[in-house]
PDB file of C-alpha atoms in Angstrom:
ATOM      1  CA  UNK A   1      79.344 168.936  88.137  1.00  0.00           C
ATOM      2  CA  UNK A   2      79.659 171.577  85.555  1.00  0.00           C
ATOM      3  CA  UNK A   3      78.660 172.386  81.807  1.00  0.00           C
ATOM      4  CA  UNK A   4      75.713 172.568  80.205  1.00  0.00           C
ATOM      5  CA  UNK A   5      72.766 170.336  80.194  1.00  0.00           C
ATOM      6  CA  UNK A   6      73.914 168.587  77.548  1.00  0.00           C
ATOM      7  CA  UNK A   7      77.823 167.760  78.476  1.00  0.00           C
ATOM      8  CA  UNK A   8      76.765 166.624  82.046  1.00  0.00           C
ATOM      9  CA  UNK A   9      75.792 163.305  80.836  1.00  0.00           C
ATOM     10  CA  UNK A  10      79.109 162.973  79.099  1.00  0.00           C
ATOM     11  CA  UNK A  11      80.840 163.760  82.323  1.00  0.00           C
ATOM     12  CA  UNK A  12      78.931 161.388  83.937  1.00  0.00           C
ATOM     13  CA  UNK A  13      79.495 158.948  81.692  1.00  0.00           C
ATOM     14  CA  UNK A  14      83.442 159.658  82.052  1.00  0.00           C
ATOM     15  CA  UNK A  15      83.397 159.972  85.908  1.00  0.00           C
ATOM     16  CA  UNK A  16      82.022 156.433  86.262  1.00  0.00           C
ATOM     17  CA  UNK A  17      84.057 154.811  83.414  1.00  0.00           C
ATOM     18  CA  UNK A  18      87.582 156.174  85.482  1.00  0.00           C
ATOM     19  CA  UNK A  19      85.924 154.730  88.747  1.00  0.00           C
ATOM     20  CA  UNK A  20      85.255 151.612  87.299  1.00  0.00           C
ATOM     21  CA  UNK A  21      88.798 151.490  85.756  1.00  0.00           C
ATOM     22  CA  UNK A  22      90.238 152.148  89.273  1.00  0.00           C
ATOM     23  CA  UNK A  23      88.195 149.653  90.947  1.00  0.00           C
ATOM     24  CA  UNK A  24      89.518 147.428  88.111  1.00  0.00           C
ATOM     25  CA  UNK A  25      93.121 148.420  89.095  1.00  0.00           C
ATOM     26  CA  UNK A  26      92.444 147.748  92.510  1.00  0.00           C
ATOM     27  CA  UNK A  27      91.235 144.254  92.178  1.00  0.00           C
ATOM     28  CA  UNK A  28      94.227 143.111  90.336  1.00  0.00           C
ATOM     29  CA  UNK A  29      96.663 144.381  92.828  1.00  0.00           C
ATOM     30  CA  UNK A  30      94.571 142.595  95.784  1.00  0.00           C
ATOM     31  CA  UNK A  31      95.081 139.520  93.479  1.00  0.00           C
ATOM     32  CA  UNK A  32      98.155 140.107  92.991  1.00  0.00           C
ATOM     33  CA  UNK A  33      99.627 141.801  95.766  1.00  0.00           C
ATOM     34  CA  UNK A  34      96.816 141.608  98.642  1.00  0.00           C
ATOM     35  CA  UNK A  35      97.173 139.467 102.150  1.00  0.00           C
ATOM     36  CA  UNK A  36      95.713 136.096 100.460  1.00  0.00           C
ATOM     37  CA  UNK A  37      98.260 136.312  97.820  1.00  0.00           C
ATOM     38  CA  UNK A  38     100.516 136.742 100.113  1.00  0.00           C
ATOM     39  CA  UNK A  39      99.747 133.955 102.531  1.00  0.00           C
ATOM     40  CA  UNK A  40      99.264 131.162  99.858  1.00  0.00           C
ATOM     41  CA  UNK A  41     102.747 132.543  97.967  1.00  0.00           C
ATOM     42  CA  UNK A  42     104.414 132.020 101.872  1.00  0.00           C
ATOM     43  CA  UNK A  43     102.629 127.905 101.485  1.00  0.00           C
ATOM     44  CA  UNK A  44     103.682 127.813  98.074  1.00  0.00           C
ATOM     45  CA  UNK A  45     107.888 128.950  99.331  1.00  0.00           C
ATOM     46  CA  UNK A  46     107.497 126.460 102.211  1.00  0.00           C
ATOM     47  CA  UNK A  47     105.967 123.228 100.181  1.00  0.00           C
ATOM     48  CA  UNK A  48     108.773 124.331  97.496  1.00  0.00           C
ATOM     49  CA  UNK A  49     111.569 124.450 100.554  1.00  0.00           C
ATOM     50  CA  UNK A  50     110.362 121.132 102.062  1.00  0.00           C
ATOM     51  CA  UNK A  51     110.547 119.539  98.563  1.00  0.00           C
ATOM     52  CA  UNK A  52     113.727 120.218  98.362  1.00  0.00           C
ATOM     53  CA  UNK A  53     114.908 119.557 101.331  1.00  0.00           C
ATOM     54  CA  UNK A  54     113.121 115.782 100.864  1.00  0.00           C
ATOM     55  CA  UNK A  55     114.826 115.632  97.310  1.00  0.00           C
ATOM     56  CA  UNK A  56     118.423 116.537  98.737  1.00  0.00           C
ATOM     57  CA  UNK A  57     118.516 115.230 102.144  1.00  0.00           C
ATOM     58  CA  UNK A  58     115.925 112.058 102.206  1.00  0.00           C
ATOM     59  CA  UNK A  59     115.147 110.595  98.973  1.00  0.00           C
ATOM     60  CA  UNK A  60     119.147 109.290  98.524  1.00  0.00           C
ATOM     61  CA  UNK A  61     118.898 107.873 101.688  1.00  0.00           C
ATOM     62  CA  UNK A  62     116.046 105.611 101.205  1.00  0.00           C
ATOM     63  CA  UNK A  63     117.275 105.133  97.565  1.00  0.00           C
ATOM     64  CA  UNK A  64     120.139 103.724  98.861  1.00  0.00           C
ATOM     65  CA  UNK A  65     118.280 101.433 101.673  1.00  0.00           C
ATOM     66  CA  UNK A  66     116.141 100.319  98.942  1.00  0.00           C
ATOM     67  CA  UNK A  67     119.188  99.361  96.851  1.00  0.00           C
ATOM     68  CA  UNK A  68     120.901  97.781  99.756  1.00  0.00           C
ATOM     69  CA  UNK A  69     117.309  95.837 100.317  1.00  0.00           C
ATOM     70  CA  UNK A  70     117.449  94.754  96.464  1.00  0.00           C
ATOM     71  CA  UNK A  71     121.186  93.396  97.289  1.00  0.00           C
ATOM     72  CA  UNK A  72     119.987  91.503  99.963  1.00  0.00           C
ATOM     73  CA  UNK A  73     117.289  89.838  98.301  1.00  0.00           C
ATOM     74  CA  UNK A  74     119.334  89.202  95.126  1.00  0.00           C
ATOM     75  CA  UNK A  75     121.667  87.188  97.555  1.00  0.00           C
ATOM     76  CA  UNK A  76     118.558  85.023  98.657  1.00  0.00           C
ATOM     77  CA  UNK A  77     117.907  84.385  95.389  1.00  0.00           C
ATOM     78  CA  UNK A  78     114.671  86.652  95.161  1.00  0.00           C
ATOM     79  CA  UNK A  79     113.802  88.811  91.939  1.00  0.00           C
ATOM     80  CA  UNK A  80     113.463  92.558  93.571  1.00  0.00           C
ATOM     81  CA  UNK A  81     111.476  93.168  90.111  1.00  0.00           C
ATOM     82  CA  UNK A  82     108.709  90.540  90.914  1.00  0.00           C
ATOM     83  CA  UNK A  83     107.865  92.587  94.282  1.00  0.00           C
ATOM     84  CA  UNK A  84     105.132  95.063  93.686  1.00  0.00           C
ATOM     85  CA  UNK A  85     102.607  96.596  96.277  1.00  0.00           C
ATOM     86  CA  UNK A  86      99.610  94.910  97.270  1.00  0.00           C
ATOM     87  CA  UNK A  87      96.275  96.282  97.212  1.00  0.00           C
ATOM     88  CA  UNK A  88      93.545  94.000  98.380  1.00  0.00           C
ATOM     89  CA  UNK A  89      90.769  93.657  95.337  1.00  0.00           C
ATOM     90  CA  UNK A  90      88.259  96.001  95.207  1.00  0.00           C
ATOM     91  CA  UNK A  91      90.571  98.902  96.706  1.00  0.00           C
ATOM     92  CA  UNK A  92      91.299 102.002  94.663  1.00  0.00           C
ATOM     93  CA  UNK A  93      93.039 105.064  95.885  1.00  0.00           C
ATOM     94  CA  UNK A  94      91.168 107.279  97.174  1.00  0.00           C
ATOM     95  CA  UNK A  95      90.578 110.737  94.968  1.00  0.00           C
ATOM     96  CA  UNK A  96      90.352 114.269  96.600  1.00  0.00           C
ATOM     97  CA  UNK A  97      87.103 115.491  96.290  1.00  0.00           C
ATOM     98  CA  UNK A  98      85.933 118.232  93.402  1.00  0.00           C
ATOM     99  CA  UNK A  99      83.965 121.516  94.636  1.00  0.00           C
ATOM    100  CA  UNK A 100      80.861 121.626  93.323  1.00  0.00           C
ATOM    101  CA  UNK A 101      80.070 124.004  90.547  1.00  0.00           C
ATOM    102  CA  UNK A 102      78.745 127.220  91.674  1.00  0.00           C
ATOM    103  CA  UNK A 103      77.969 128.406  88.540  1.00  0.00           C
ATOM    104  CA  UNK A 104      79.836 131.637  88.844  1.00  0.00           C
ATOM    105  CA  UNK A 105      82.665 132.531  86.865  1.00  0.00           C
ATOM    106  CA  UNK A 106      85.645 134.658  87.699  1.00  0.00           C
ATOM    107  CA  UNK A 107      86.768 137.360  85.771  1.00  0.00           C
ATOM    108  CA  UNK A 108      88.973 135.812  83.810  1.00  0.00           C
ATOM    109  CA  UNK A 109      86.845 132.939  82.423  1.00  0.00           C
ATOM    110  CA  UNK A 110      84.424 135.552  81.785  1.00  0.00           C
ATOM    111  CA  UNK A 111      87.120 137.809  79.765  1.00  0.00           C
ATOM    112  CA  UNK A 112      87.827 134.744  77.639  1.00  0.00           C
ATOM    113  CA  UNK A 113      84.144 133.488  77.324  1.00  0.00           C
ATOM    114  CA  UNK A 114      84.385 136.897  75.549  1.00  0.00           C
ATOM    115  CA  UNK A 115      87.231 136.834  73.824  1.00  0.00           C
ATOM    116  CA  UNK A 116      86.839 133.411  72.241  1.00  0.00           C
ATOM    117  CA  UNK A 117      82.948 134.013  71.694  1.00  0.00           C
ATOM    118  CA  UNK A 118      82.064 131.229  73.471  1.00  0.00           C
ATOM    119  CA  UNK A 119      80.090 133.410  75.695  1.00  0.00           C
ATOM    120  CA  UNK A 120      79.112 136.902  76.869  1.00  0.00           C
ATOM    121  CA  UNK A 121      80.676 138.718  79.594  1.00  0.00           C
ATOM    122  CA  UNK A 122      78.683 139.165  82.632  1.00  0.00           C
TER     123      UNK A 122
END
């Protein structure tokens, strides 16, 4: 470091407010950009691709099985509106479980626990 006595704690200051702004830099291109990203964006591309492959290729086909089905029934003299699905009593479907709470907050819920002044940033 150079300067005086007096300017090297400004320098200091400076040095460590540029690293942290690079290290700041750094972490949003990992979350952006990084290998996680990355793998959950290929999920994301195939869920989207199977979805749509369901949508075009499968759903009309069992649409028009169940419409066929409905025919049928109408010809019996059955109501296809009266048929709903059973559960037995007492059955509920089931719910994925929550993660617990941590406690810790990512930096973005921390940025707007600051912003909105519902809280101080760590």
């Amino acid at each position: 470091m150079g300067g005086t006595l007096e300017e090297r704690p400004d320098e200091l200051v400076l040095a460590l407010a540029q690293q942290q702004a690079a290290y700041g830099v750094l972490r949003g291109w990992e979350a952006t950009e990084g290998e996680e990203y990355g793998e959950g964006r290929e999920e994301y591309d195939r869920l989207a691709g199977e979805l749509e492959r369901l949508e075009g290729e499968v759903a009309p086909q069992l649409r028009a099985e169940i419409g066929e089905l409905e025919d049928a029934l109408r010809e019996r003299g059955g109501n296809p509106e009266e048929i709903t699905p059973s559960f037995p009593p007492g059955v509920t479907r089931p719910r994925p479980a929550t993660p617990p709470d941590t406690g810790t907050q990512g930096p973005l819920k921390r940025m707007w626990r600051w912003i909105s002044g519902t809280g101080v940033a760590e």
